[in-house]
PDB file of C-alpha atoms in Angstrom:
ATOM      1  CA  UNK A 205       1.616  -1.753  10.787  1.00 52.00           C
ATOM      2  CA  UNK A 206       1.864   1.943  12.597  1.00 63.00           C
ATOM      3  CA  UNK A 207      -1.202   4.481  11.432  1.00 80.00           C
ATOM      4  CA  UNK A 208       0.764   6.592   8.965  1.00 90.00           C
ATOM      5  CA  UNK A 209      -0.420  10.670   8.673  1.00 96.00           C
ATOM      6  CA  UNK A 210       0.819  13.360   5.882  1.00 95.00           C
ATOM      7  CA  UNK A 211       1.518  17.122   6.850  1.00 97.00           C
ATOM      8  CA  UNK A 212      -1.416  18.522   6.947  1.00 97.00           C
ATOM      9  CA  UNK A 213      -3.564  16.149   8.404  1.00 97.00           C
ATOM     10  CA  UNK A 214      -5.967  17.211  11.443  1.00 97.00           C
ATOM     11  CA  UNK A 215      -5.499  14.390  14.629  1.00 98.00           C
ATOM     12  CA  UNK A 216      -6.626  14.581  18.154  1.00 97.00           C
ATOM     13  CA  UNK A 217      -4.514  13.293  21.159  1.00 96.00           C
ATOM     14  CA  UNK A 218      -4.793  12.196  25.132  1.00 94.00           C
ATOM     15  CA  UNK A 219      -2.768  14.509  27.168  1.00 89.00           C
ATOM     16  CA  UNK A 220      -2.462  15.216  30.877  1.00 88.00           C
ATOM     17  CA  UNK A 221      -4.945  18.048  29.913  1.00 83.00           C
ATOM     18  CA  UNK A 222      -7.704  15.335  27.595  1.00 92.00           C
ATOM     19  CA  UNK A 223      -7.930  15.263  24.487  1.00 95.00           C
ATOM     20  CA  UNK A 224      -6.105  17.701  22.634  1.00 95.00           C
ATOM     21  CA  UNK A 225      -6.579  18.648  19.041  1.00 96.00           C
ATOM     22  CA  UNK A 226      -4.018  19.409  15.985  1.00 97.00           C
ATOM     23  CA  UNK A 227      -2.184  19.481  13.235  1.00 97.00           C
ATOM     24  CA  UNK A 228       0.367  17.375  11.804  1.00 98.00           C
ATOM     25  CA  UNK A 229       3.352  19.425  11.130  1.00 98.00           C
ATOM     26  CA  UNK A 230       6.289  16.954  10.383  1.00 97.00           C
ATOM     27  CA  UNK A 231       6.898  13.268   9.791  1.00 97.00           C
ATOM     28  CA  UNK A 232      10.085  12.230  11.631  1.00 97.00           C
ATOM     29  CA  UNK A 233      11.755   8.977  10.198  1.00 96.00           C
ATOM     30  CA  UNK A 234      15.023   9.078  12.326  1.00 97.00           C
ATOM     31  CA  UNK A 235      16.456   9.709  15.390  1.00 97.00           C
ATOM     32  CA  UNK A 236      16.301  13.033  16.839  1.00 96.00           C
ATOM     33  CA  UNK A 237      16.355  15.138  19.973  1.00 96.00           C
ATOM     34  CA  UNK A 238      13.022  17.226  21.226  1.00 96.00           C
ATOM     35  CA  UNK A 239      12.644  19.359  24.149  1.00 95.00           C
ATOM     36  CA  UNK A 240      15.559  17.858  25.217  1.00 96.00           C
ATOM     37  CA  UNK A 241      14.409  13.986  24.919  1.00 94.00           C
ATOM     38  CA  UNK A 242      15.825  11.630  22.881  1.00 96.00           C
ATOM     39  CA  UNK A 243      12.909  10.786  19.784  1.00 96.00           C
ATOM     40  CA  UNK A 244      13.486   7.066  18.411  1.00 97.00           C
ATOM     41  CA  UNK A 245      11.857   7.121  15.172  1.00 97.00           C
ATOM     42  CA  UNK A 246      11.987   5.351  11.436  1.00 96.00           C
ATOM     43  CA  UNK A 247      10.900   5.027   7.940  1.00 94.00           C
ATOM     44  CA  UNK A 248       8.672   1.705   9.655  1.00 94.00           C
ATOM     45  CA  UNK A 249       7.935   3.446  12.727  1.00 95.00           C
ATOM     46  CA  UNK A 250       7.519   7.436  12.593  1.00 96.00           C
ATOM     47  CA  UNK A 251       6.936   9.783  14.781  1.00 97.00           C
ATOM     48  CA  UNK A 252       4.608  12.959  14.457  1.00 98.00           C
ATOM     49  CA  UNK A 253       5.443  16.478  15.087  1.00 98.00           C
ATOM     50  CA  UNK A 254       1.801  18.011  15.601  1.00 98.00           C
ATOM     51  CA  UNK A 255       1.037  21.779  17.086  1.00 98.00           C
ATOM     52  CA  UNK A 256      -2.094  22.389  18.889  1.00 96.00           C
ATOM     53  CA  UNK A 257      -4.938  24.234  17.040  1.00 95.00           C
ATOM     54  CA  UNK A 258      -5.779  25.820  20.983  1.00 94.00           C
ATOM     55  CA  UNK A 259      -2.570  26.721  22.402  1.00 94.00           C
ATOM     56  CA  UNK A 260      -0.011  26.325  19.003  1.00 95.00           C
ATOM     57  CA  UNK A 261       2.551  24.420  21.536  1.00 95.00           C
ATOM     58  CA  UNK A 262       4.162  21.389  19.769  1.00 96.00           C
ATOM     59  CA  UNK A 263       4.248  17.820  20.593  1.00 96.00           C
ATOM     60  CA  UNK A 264       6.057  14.688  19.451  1.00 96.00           C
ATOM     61  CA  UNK A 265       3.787  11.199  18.985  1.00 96.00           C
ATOM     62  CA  UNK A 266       4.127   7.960  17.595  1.00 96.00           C
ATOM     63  CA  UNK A 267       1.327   7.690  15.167  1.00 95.00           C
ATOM     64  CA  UNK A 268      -0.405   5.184  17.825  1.00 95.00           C
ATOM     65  CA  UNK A 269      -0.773   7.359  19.663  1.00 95.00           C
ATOM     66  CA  UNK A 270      -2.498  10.097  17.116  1.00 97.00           C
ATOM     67  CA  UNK A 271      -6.214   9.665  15.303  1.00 96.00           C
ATOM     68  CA  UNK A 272      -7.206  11.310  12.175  1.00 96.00           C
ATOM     69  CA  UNK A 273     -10.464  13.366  12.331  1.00 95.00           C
ATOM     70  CA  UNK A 274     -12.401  15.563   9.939  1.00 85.00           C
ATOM     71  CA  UNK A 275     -13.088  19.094  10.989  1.00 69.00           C
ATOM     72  CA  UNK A 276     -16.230  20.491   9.617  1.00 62.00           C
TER      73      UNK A 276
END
């Protein structure tokens, strides 16, 4: 089963750049276009619209991809 995140909920995330962290902004459950790319998504496999806490750019990720973490 795909990890599975609400709105709200703080990840982190490899990029080119390491490991970048976020917020979860948006669960996508269908098909959908982003920064001009084609997102396949569903209800069994989401993807994650998450913004940057550093920069506030926006990324999409399948929730593999994503790991929860507590900020404190």
């Amino acid at each position: 089963m795909a990890k599975q995140f609400k709105v709200g909920d703080q990840v982190e995330w490899n990029s080119s750049a390491g490991i970048i962290q976020g917020t979860v902004e948006k669960e996508v459950t269908s098909d959908t276009t982003f920064m001009d790319h084609t997102v396949r998504a569903s209800a069994e496999e989401p993807q994650y619209l998450v913004k940057s806490d550093k920069t506030g750019h926006f990324a999409m990720h399948k929730g593999s991809a994503l790991t929860k973490i507590t900020k404190g």
